[in-house]
Amino acid sequence: MTLLLNGAPQTVAAKTLAEALAELGFAGRIVATAVNGDFVPARKRAETHLSEGDRIEIVAPMQGG
Amino acid sequence: MASFYGFEPQNPLFLGTAQYPSPAILAEAVKRSGTEVVTVSLRRESSGGAGQAFWALIRELGVKVLPNTAGCHTVKEAVTTAQMAREVFGTDWIKLEVIGEDDTLQPDVIALVEAARILADDGFKVFPYTTEDLVVGGRLLDAGCEVLMPWGAPIGSGRGLNNPYGLRSLRQHFPDVPLVVDAGIGLPSHAAQAMEMGYDGILLNTAVAKAGDPAAMAEAFALAIRAGRQAFAAQPINARDMAAPSTPVMGKAFLA
């Protein structure tokens, strides 16, 4: 299916958020996730099933003021 | 010494981590200023993993982090960002920004109060970026905030304290609430001025990061904050309109 990953279209074979993170190379990184604007805690990624067109946000620590 | 949700820094300089010429200069600025709290943010992670290296640097510094919700314009965005920050940074502290106007980056105080209530109810320790408005300050405290962070001037403007009267009023109105001037500071004298009024801390970023020598400027701010705090504790005199001779008048020789 095709997701909108951090604003860009991305086709994945994954069915869940956890699988998508692994497939896209984010496994083991310190990131937080949201699906369609809602926060998804790390412990719920494996049970979060994705649908065509879902908006996935993957964020990480960054400089800030 | 003010307590920010139970944390009592020796040095109440909250330093931003953005816009430095290099990570090494950021690290040097933190060390030289003796700052104990730095602000950080969350941004989309690149495939290269830029965020991982930054986070490793911050952890090495051994300081507390205050994540922000910079750039959020709605309650929903700010709350979701705060939730993500709590998980990533492992802290329930959040510098809550809900921007209402893009030219001045003035907070949308209506949305701010709503977001603050949601987050405080969810266990967050909220540091709200607000204006000097007394009524809004009261609403934020009612919502569960135990710190207020009024702006000095628009973020990044370096204008200093645009409304000293308003900031002084806020201080007098909430004598027991920890107050931090957040944003708009350009010079150490601006920070000293706020501390002389009785403010409990200063949050700044651009004035240090964009200085020619950020580490030296960070130290200059730390010194100014210390001077201003000591001056407030020492109870400054009131200004007056006319001169009052400091040298005794009595006993002056008559030489005319």
Short mmCIF file of N, CA, C and O in Angstrom, two decimals, chain A:
data_model
loop_
_atom_site.label_atom_id
_atom_site.label_comp_id
_atom_site.label_asym_id
_atom_site.label_seq_id
_atom_site.Cartn_x
_atom_site.Cartn_y
_atom_site.Cartn_z
N MET A 1 0.85 -1.20 0.00
CA MET A 1 0.00 0.00 0.00
C MET A 1 0.88 1.24 0.00
O MET A 1 2.07 1.19 0.34
N THR A 2 0.27 2.35 -0.35
CA THR A 2 1.03 3.60 -0.36
C THR A 2 0.60 4.47 0.82
O THR A 2 -0.59 4.72 1.02
N LEU A 3 1.61 4.87 1.59
CA LEU A 3 1.37 5.73 2.75
C LEU A 3 1.91 7.13 2.44
O LEU A 3 2.70 7.30 1.51
N LEU A 4 1.51 8.10 3.25
CA LEU A 4 2.15 9.41 3.17
C LEU A 4 3.10 9.48 4.36
O LEU A 4 2.67 9.70 5.50
N LEU A 5 4.38 9.25 4.09
CA LEU A 5 5.37 9.16 5.16
C LEU A 5 6.10 10.49 5.28
O LEU A 5 6.81 10.89 4.35
N ASN A 6 5.94 11.14 6.42
CA ASN A 6 6.53 12.47 6.62
C ASN A 6 6.29 13.37 5.41
O ASN A 6 7.18 14.08 4.95
N GLY A 7 5.08 13.28 4.88
CA GLY A 7 4.66 14.18 3.81
C GLY A 7 4.95 13.70 2.40
O GLY A 7 4.55 14.36 1.44
N ALA A 8 5.65 12.56 2.25
CA ALA A 8 6.00 12.08 0.91
C ALA A 8 5.40 10.69 0.69
O ALA A 8 5.40 9.86 1.61
N PRO A 9 4.89 10.41 -0.52
CA PRO A 9 4.32 9.08 -0.78
C PRO A 9 5.39 7.99 -0.64
O PRO A 9 6.54 8.17 -1.06
N GLN A 10 4.99 6.87 -0.04
CA GLN A 10 5.94 5.78 0.20
C GLN A 10 5.16 4.46 0.11
O GLN A 10 4.18 4.28 0.83
N THR A 11 5.60 3.58 -0.77
CA THR A 11 4.93 2.29 -0.89
C THR A 11 5.61 1.27 0.00
O THR A 11 6.85 1.18 0.03
N VAL A 12 4.80 0.55 0.77
CA VAL A 12 5.35 -0.46 1.69
C VAL A 12 4.58 -1.76 1.57
O VAL A 12 3.42 -1.79 1.14
N ALA A 13 5.25 -2.86 1.98
CA ALA A 13 4.57 -4.15 2.09
C ALA A 13 3.98 -4.34 3.48
O ALA A 13 3.14 -5.20 3.71
N ALA A 14 4.44 -3.53 4.44
CA ALA A 14 4.05 -3.67 5.85
C ALA A 14 2.55 -3.53 6.04
O ALA A 14 1.88 -2.81 5.31
N LYS A 15 2.07 -4.25 7.06
CA LYS A 15 0.64 -4.16 7.41
C LYS A 15 0.44 -3.33 8.69
O LYS A 15 -0.63 -2.81 8.93
N THR A 16 1.48 -3.31 9.53
CA THR A 16 1.36 -2.57 10.78
C THR A 16 2.41 -1.47 10.83
O THR A 16 3.38 -1.46 10.05
N LEU A 17 2.23 -0.59 11.81
CA LEU A 17 3.19 0.52 11.96
C LEU A 17 4.58 -0.01 12.32
O LEU A 17 5.59 0.48 11.80
N ALA A 18 4.61 -1.01 13.18
CA ALA A 18 5.91 -1.57 13.58
C ALA A 18 6.64 -2.16 12.37
O ALA A 18 7.84 -1.95 12.19
N GLU A 19 5.89 -2.87 11.53
CA GLU A 19 6.49 -3.46 10.33
C GLU A 19 6.98 -2.37 9.38
O GLU A 19 8.04 -2.49 8.76
N ALA A 20 6.19 -1.32 9.27
CA ALA A 20 6.58 -0.22 8.36
C ALA A 20 7.87 0.43 8.83
O ALA A 20 8.76 0.73 8.03
N LEU A 21 7.99 0.63 10.14
CA LEU A 21 9.22 1.25 10.67
C LEU A 21 10.43 0.37 10.37
O LEU A 21 11.49 0.87 9.97
N ALA A 22 10.26 -0.93 10.55
CA ALA A 22 11.38 -1.85 10.28
C ALA A 22 11.72 -1.84 8.79
O ALA A 22 12.89 -1.74 8.41
N GLU A 23 10.69 -1.89 7.98
CA GLU A 23 10.90 -1.93 6.53
C GLU A 23 11.60 -0.67 6.03
O GLU A 23 12.41 -0.73 5.09
N LEU A 24 11.31 0.45 6.65
CA LEU A 24 11.86 1.72 6.19
C LEU A 24 13.17 2.08 6.88
O LEU A 24 13.71 3.17 6.69
N GLY A 25 13.68 1.18 7.70
CA GLY A 25 15.00 1.41 8.28
C GLY A 25 15.01 2.20 9.58
O GLY A 25 16.06 2.70 9.99
N PHE A 26 13.86 2.32 10.22
CA PHE A 26 13.81 3.09 11.47
C PHE A 26 13.92 2.21 12.73
O PHE A 26 13.86 2.73 13.84
N ALA A 27 14.07 0.92 12.52
CA ALA A 27 14.15 0.02 13.68
C ALA A 27 15.35 0.41 14.55
O ALA A 27 16.43 0.69 14.04
N GLY A 28 15.13 0.46 15.85
CA GLY A 28 16.23 0.74 16.77
C GLY A 28 16.53 2.22 16.94
O GLY A 28 17.34 2.59 17.79
N ARG A 29 15.88 3.05 16.15
CA ARG A 29 16.14 4.49 16.31
C ARG A 29 15.19 5.10 17.33
O ARG A 29 14.09 4.59 17.55
N ILE A 30 15.64 6.19 17.92
CA ILE A 30 14.79 6.90 18.87
C ILE A 30 13.87 7.83 18.08
O ILE A 30 14.29 8.89 17.62
N VAL A 31 12.65 7.36 17.90
CA VAL A 31 11.66 8.16 17.16
C VAL A 31 10.31 8.05 17.85
O VAL A 31 10.08 7.12 18.63
N ALA A 32 9.45 9.01 17.58
CA ALA A 32 8.05 8.92 18.00
C ALA A 32 7.19 8.92 16.74
O ALA A 32 7.61 9.41 15.69
N THR A 33 6.00 8.35 16.88
CA THR A 33 5.17 8.18 15.69
C THR A 33 3.75 8.69 15.90
O THR A 33 3.22 8.68 17.02
N ALA A 34 3.17 9.15 14.81
CA ALA A 34 1.75 9.51 14.80
C ALA A 34 1.14 8.98 13.51
O ALA A 34 1.82 8.92 12.47
N VAL A 35 -0.11 8.56 13.59
CA VAL A 35 -0.85 8.10 12.41
C VAL A 35 -2.09 8.97 12.27
O VAL A 35 -2.88 9.07 13.21
N ASN A 36 -2.20 9.62 11.13
CA ASN A 36 -3.33 10.51 10.85
C ASN A 36 -3.54 11.54 11.96
O ASN A 36 -4.66 11.82 12.38
N GLY A 37 -2.43 12.05 12.47
CA GLY A 37 -2.50 13.13 13.44
C GLY A 37 -2.61 12.69 14.89
O GLY A 37 -2.59 13.53 15.79
N ASP A 38 -2.74 11.39 15.13
CA ASP A 38 -2.84 10.90 16.50
C ASP A 38 -1.55 10.20 16.90
O ASP A 38 -1.03 9.35 16.16
N PHE A 39 -1.08 10.51 18.09
CA PHE A 39 0.12 9.88 18.64
C PHE A 39 -0.10 8.37 18.78
O PHE A 39 -1.13 7.93 19.27
N VAL A 40 0.89 7.60 18.35
CA VAL A 40 0.87 6.14 18.58
C VAL A 40 2.09 5.79 19.42
O VAL A 40 3.22 5.86 18.93
N PRO A 41 1.88 5.42 20.68
CA PRO A 41 3.03 5.07 21.54
C PRO A 41 3.77 3.87 20.99
O PRO A 41 3.19 3.03 20.28
N ALA A 42 5.04 3.77 21.32
CA ALA A 42 5.87 2.67 20.81
C ALA A 42 5.25 1.32 21.11
O ALA A 42 5.28 0.41 20.27
N ARG A 43 4.66 1.17 22.29
CA ARG A 43 4.13 -0.14 22.68
C ARG A 43 2.91 -0.55 21.86
O ARG A 43 2.49 -1.71 21.87
N LYS A 44 2.32 0.42 21.13
CA LYS A 44 1.13 0.09 20.34
C LYS A 44 1.41 -0.01 18.84
O LYS A 44 0.50 -0.21 18.05
N ARG A 45 2.70 0.12 18.47
CA ARG A 45 3.00 0.12 17.03
C ARG A 45 2.69 -1.23 16.38
O ARG A 45 2.22 -1.28 15.25
N ALA A 46 2.95 -2.31 17.12
CA ALA A 46 2.75 -3.65 16.53
C ALA A 46 1.28 -3.94 16.28
O ALA A 46 0.93 -4.69 15.37
N GLU A 47 0.42 -3.34 17.07
CA GLU A 47 -1.02 -3.62 16.93
C GLU A 47 -1.73 -2.52 16.12
O GLU A 47 -2.95 -2.55 15.99
N THR A 48 -0.97 -1.57 15.61
CA THR A 48 -1.57 -0.49 14.83
C THR A 48 -1.53 -0.86 13.35
O THR A 48 -0.48 -0.84 12.71
N HIS A 49 -2.69 -1.24 12.82
CA HIS A 49 -2.78 -1.64 11.41
C HIS A 49 -2.93 -0.41 10.53
O HIS A 49 -3.64 0.54 10.89
N LEU A 50 -2.26 -0.46 9.41
CA LEU A 50 -2.25 0.68 8.51
C LEU A 50 -3.21 0.47 7.35
O LEU A 50 -3.50 -0.67 6.97
N SER A 51 -3.68 1.59 6.80
CA SER A 51 -4.56 1.54 5.63
C SER A 51 -3.99 2.42 4.53
O SER A 51 -3.22 3.35 4.80
N GLU A 52 -4.39 2.12 3.32
CA GLU A 52 -3.97 2.90 2.16
C GLU A 52 -4.16 4.40 2.43
O GLU A 52 -5.22 4.83 2.88
N GLY A 53 -3.10 5.16 2.17
CA GLY A 53 -3.21 6.62 2.29
C GLY A 53 -3.02 7.18 3.69
O GLY A 53 -3.09 8.39 3.88
N ASP A 54 -2.76 6.31 4.67
CA ASP A 54 -2.55 6.80 6.04
C ASP A 54 -1.38 7.79 6.06
O ASP A 54 -0.37 7.59 5.38
N ARG A 55 -1.55 8.80 6.87
CA ARG A 55 -0.47 9.79 7.06
C ARG A 55 0.36 9.38 8.28
O ARG A 55 -0.13 9.36 9.40
N ILE A 56 1.61 9.03 8.01
CA ILE A 56 2.51 8.58 9.08
C ILE A 56 3.54 9.67 9.34
O ILE A 56 4.19 10.14 8.40
N GLU A 57 3.66 10.06 10.59
CA GLU A 57 4.72 11.01 10.96
C GLU A 57 5.73 10.28 11.84
O GLU A 57 5.34 9.59 12.81
N ILE A 58 6.99 10.39 11.48
CA ILE A 58 8.08 9.81 12.27
C ILE A 58 9.01 10.96 12.64
O ILE A 58 9.62 11.58 11.76
N VAL A 59 9.08 11.24 13.93
CA VAL A 59 9.89 12.39 14.37
C VAL A 59 10.98 11.94 15.33
O VAL A 59 10.88 10.89 15.96
N ALA A 60 12.00 12.77 15.40
CA ALA A 60 13.17 12.45 16.24
C ALA A 60 13.63 13.73 16.92
O ALA A 60 13.23 14.85 16.54
N PRO A 61 14.51 13.60 17.93
CA PRO A 61 15.04 14.78 18.60
C PRO A 61 15.73 15.72 17.62
O PRO A 61 16.44 15.26 16.72
N MET A 62 15.52 16.99 17.83
CA MET A 62 16.16 17.98 16.96
C MET A 62 16.43 19.25 17.77
O MET A 62 15.88 19.43 18.85
N GLN A 63 17.31 20.09 17.22
CA GLN A 63 17.61 21.36 17.88
C GLN A 63 16.34 22.18 18.04
O GLN A 63 15.49 22.17 17.14
N GLY A 64 16.24 22.92 19.13
CA GLY A 64 15.04 23.74 19.33
C GLY A 64 15.30 24.86 20.31
O GLY A 64 16.23 24.80 21.12
N GLY A 65 14.47 25.87 20.24
CA GLY A 65 14.61 27.03 21.10
C GLY A 65 13.50 27.16 22.11
O GLY A 65 12.67 26.30 22.26
#
